[in-house]
Coordinates of C-alpha atoms in Angstrom, one line a residue:
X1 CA 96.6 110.4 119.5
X2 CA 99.8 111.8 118.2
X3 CA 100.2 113.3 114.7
X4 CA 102.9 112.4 112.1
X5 CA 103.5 113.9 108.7
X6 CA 104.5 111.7 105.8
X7 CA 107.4 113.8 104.3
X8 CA 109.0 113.2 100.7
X9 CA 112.2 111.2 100.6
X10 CA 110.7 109.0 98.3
X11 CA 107.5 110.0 97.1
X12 CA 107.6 111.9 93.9
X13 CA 106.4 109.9 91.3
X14 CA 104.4 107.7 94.1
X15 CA 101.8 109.8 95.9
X16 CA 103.2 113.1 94.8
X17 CA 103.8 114.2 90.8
X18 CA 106.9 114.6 89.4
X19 CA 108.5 117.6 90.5
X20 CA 107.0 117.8 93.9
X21 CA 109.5 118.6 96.3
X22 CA 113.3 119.3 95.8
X23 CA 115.5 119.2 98.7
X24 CA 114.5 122.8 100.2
X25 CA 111.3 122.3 100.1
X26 CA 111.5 118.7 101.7
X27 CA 113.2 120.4 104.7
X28 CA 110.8 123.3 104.8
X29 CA 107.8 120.5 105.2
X30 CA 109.6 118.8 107.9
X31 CA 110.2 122.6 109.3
X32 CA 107.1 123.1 109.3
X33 CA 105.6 120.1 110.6
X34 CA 106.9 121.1 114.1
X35 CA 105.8 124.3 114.0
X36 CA 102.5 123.6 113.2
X37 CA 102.6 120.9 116.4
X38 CA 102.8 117.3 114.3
X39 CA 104.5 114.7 116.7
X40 CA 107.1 113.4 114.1
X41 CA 108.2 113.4 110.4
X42 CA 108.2 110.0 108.6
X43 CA 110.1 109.3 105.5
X44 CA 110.2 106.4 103.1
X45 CA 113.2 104.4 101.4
X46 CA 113.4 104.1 97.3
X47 CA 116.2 103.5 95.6
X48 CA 115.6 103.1 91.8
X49 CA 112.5 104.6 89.5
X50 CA 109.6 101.6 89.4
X51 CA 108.0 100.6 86.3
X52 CA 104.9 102.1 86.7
X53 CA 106.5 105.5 87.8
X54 CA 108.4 105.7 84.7
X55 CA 105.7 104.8 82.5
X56 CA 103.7 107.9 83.7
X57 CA 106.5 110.4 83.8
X58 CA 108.9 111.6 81.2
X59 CA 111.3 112.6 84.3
X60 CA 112.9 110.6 86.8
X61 CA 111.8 111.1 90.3
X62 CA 114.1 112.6 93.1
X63 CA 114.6 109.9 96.0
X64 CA 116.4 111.3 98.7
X65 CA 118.3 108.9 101.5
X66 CA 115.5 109.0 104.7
X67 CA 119.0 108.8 106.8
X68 CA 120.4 111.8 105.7
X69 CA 117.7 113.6 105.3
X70 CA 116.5 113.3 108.9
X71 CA 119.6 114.0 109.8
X72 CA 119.9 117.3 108.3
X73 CA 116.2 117.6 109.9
X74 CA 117.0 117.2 113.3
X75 CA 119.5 120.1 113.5
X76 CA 116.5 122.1 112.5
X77 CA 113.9 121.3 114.9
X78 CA 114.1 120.3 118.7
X79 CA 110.9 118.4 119.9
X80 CA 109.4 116.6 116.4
X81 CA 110.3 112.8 116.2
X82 CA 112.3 111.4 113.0
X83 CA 111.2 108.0 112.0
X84 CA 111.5 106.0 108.8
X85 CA 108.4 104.7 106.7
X86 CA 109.7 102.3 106.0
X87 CA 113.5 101.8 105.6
X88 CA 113.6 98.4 103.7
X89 CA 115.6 95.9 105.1
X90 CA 117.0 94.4 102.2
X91 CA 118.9 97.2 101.0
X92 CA 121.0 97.5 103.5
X93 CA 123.6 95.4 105.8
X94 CA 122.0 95.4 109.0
X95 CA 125.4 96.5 110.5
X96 CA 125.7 99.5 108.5
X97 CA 121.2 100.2 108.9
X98 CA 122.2 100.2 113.2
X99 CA 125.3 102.3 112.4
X100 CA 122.8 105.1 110.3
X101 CA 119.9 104.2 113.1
X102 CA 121.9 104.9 116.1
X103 CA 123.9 108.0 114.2
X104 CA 120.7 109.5 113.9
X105 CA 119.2 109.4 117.4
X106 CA 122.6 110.7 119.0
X107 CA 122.4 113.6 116.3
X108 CA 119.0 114.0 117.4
X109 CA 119.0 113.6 121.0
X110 CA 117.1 110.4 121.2
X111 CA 114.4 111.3 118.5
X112 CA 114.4 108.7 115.9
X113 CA 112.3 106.3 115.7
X114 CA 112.9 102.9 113.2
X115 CA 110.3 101.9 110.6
X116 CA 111.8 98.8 108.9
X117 CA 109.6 96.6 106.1
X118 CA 110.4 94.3 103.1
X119 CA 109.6 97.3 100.6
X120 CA 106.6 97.7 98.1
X121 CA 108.1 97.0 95.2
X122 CA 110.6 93.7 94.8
X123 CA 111.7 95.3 91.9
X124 CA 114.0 97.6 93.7
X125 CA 115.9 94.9 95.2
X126 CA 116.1 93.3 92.4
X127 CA 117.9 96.3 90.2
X128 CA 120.4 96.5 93.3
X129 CA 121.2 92.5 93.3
X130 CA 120.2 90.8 90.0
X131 CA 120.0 87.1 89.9
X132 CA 120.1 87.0 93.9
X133 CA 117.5 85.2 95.7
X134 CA 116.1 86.5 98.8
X135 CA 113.2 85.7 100.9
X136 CA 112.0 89.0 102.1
X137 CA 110.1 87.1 104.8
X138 CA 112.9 85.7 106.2
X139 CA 115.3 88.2 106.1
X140 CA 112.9 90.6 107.8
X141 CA 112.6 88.2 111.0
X142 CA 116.5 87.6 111.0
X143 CA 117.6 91.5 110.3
X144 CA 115.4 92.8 113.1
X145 CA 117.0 90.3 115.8
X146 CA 120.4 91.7 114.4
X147 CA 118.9 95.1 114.4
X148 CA 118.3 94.7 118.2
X149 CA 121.5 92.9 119.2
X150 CA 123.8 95.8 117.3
X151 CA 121.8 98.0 119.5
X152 CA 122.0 96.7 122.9
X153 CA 124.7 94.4 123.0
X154 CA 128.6 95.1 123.6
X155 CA 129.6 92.6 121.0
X156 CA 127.5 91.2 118.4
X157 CA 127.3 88.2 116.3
X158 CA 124.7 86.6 114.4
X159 CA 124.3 83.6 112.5
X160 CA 121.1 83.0 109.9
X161 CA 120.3 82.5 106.6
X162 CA 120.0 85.7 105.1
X163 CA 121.8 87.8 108.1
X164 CA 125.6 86.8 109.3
X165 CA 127.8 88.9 110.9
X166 CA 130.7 88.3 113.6
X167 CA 131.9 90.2 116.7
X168 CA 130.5 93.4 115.8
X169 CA 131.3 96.2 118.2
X170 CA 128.9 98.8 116.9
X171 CA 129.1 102.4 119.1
X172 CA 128.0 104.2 119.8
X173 CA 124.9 102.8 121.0
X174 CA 121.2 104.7 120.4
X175 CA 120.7 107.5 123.0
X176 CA 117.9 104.9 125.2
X177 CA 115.8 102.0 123.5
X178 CA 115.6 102.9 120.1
X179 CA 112.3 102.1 118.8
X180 CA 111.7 99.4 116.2
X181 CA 108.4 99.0 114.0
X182 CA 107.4 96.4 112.6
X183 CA 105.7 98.1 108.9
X184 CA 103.5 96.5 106.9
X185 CA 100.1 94.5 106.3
X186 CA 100.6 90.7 105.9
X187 CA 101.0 88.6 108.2
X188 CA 104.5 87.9 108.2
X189 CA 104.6 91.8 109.5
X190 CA 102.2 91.3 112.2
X191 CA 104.1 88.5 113.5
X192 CA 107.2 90.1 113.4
X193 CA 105.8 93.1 115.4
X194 CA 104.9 90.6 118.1
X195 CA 107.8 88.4 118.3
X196 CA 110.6 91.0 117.5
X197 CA 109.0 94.9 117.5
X198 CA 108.2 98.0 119.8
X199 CA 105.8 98.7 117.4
X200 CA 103.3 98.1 114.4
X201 CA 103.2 100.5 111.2
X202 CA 100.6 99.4 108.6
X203 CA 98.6 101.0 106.3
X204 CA 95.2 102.3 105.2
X205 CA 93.0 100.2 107.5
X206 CA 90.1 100.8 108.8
X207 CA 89.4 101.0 112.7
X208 CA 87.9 97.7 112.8
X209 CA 90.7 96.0 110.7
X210 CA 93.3 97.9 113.3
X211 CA 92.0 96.4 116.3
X212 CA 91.6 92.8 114.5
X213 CA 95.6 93.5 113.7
X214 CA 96.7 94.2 116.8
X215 CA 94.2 91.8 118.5
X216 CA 96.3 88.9 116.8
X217 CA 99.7 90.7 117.5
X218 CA 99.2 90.4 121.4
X219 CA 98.0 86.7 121.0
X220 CA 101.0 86.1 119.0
X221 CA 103.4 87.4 121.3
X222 CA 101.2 85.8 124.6
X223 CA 101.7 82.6 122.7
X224 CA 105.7 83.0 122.4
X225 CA 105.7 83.7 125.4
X226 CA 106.9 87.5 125.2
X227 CA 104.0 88.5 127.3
X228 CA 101.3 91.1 127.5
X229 CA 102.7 94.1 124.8
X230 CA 104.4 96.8 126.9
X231 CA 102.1 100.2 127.4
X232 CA 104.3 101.8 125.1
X233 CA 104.2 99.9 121.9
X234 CA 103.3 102.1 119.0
X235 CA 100.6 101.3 116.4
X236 CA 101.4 103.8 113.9
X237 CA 98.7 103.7 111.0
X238 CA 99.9 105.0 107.8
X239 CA 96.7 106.8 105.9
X240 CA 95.7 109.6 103.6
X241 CA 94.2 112.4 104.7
X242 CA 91.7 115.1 102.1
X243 CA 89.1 117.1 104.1
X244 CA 86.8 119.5 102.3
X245 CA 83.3 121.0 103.7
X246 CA 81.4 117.9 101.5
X247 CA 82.3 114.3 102.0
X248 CA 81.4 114.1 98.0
X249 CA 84.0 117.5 97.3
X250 CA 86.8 115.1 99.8
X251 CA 86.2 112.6 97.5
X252 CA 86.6 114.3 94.4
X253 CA 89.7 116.1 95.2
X254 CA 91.0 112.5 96.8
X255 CA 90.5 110.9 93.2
X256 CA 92.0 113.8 91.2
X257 CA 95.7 113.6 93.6
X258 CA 98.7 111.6 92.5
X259 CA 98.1 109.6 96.2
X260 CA 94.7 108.0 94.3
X261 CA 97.0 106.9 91.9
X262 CA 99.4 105.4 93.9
X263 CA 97.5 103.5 96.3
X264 CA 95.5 101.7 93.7
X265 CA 99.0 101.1 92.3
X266 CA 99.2 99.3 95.6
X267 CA 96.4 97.0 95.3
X268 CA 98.3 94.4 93.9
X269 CA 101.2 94.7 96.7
X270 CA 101.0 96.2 99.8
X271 CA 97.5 96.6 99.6
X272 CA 96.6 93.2 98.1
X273 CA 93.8 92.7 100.8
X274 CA 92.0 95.7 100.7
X275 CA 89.7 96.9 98.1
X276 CA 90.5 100.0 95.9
X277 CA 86.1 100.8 96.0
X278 CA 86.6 101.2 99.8
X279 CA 89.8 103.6 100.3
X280 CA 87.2 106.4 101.5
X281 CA 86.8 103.9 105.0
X282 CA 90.2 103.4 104.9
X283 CA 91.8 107.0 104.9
X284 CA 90.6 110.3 106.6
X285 CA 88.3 111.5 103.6
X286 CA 85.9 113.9 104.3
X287 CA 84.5 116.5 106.4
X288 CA 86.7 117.7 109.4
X289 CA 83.5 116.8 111.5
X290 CA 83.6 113.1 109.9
X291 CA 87.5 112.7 109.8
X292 CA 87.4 113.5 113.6
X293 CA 84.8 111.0 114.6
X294 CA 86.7 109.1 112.6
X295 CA 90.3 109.5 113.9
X296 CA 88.0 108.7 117.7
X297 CA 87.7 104.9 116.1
X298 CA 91.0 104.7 115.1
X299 CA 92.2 105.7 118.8
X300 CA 89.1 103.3 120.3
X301 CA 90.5 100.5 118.1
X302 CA 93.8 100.8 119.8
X303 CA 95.9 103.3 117.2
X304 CA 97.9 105.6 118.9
X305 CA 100.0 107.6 116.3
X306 CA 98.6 108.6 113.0
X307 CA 101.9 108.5 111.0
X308 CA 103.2 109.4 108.0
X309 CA 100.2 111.4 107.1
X310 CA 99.9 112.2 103.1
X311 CA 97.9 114.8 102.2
X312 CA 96.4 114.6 98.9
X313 CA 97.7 117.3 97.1
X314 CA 99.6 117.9 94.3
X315 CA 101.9 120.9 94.7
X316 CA 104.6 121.7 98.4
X317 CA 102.0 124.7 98.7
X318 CA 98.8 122.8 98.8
X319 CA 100.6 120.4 101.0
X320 CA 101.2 123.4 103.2
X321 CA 97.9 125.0 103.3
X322 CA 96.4 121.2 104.1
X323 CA 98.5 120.6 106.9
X324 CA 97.8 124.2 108.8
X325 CA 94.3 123.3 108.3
X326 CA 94.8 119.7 109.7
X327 CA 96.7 121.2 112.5
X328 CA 94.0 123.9 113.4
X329 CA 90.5 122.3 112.9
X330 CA 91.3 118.6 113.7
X331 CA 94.7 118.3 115.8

C-alpha cells in the first residue's frame, strides 16, 4: 500500500478553515511529506470561491495553481510523486493541460502523476464561461483521448464535440507513460477509467464499495475489448484520516474539523450516493489498531494507493503532528 498526502492548493475554505496554509507552509507540508516517507503529494484544482465557502467565511480562500505548485515542489524533494486530485478538465484546453502535465514530469524526472475529473462544483465552470453549455460527461471521455494522443503521438489532431484541435506538435513529450486517473464516483468515471485510464481515483468508499468499483471497471474494459487491466493500474482512494486512542474521541475530533464540514457539503455532489451517518466506514476514523485493520480491507479489496490523505485538522501544525503520527504508528 503506498501512502499519499492530500496537500492544500485548493482546500482552504473546503476541508481546511480559512487561513490554513499560505504558500510556505503549503511547500513545507509537501516537504515534509517525503521526509516523513509518504509516496506522493496530491493537490486539487479551484478556481473561484463557491457559494457555500463564502457564506461561512468573511475572507476569501487562497487557491493556488496544482501545476505550479508541484512544480516548485519537485525541485525540493527527489523520490515523492506529484499528482493532481483532481485537475478538472473543463478549465483547461487539453493542449495547454498536456503542455503543464508533461512540463511537470520532465521538471520532476518522471514523477507526476495525472488526476483529471469533471470538478465538484459546476459552479466554477460556470463563473469562468457564463451562458456556455457543457456536458461534463462528455467532455471528460473526449479530453482524456486528447490527453493521451498529445502525449504519445508525433502529431496530434482530434475531432469531437467538446474537444477539437489540429496538428498539434506538443514536446516535449512526458519523461515515460505519464499516468492518467480517472477521479471520481459515478459511473461515467468508472467507465472512463476502463475505456481511457491507468488508473481509478474516487473517494470515501468503503472496502467493499472499492472492490464492487473496480470489479465493474475490469468488466467494462473486458467488454470493450481493452483486456484484462494492466498490473500496474492505480486505484488511488481518496479518504480522511483522524486517529485518536478511542474510536468515540476519533469521532469527536472528526466532527469538530472543517473536513466534517466539507464532505457533508459533498453529499449532494460528489458524494450523492453515500450517506453522510456512515462517513466513519468510509474514512480512516479511529484507533491506529482499527484504522490499520482497516487500511488491510482496503488493500484486500484491491486499493493500492491511499491518496490525497486529509487529516482532520484545523491548523498546518496539527496537520504536522497528524501526519508524523500516521507515518510512525500506521505506515
Amino acid at each position: 500500500m503506498r501512502f499519499g498526502l492530500g496537500v492544500p492548493t485548493g482546500t482552504e475554505g473546503l476541508m481546511y478553515p480559512v487561513p490554513y496554509a499560505d504558500a510556505e507552509q503549503a511547500v513545507r507540508l509537501a516537504v515534509e511529506a517525503e521526509r516523513l516517507g509518504f509516496d506522493s503529494v496530491w493537490g486539487n484544482d479551484h478556481v473561484t470561491t463557491q457559494a457555500y465557502v463564502r457564506a461561512e467565511f468573511t475572507e476569501p480562500p487562497r487557491y493556488y495553481d496544482p501545476f505550479a505548485y508541484l512544480s516548485y515542489v519537485a525541485a525540493l524533494t527527489r523520490r515523492i510523486r506529484l499528482a493532481t486530485a483532481i485537475m478538472v478538465l473543463p478549465f483547461r484546453n487539453p493542449v495547454v493541460a498536456a503542455k503543464q502535465a508533461a512540463t511537470l514530469d520532465r521538471l520532476s524526472g518522471g514523477r507526476a502523476v495525472l488526476g483529471v475529473g469533471i470538478g465538484a462544483y459546476r459552479e466554477e465552470f460556470t463563473a469562468m464561461n457564463p451562458g456556455v453549455p457543457i456536458n461534463r460527461g462528455q467532455h471528460a471521455a473526449e479530453a482524456l483521448r486528447a490527453l493521451t494522443a498529445l502525449f504519445t503521438e508525433r502529431r496530434a489532431s482530434f475531432r469531437g464535440r467538446w474537444v477539437n484541435f489540429e496538428d498539434v506538435e506538443s514536446y516535449p513529450k512526458p519523461v515515460a507513460r505519464l499516468p492518467i486517473l480517472s477521479g471520481g464516483n459515478a459511473p461515467g468515471s468508472k467507465t472512463r477509467a476502463a475505456l481511457y485510464a491507468d488508473g481509478w481515483l474516487p473517494a470515501c468508499l468503503t472496502p467493499q464499495e472499492a472492490a464492487k468499483g473496480l470489479a465493474e471497471i475490469r468488466a467494462q474494459a473486458e467488454a470493450a475489448g481493452r483486456g484484462p487491466l494492466p498490473a500496474d493500474f492505480e486505484v488511488a482512494l481518496q479518504v480522511a484520516v483522524c486517529v485518536a486512542p478511542t474510536q468515540e474521541g476519533a469521532w469527536r475530533k472528526f466532527r469538530a474539523s472543517q473536513l466534517h464540514t466539507h464532505m457533508v457539503s459533498l453529499s449532494k455532489t460528489t458524494l450523492k450516493d453515500q450517506g453522510v451517518a456512515d462517513l466513519a466506514a468510509r474514512n480512516l476514523i479511529g484507533t491506529p489498531q482499527s484504522v490499520a485493520e482497516r487500511i488491510e480491507e482496503y488493500r484486500a479489496a484491491g486499493v493500492n494507493t491511499l491518496a490525497g490523505l486529509l487529516f482532520a485538522a484545523n491548523t498546518v501544525e496539527e496537520t504536522l503532528d497528524a501526519m508524523t503520527e500516521f507515518s510512525e504508528v500506521i505506515m
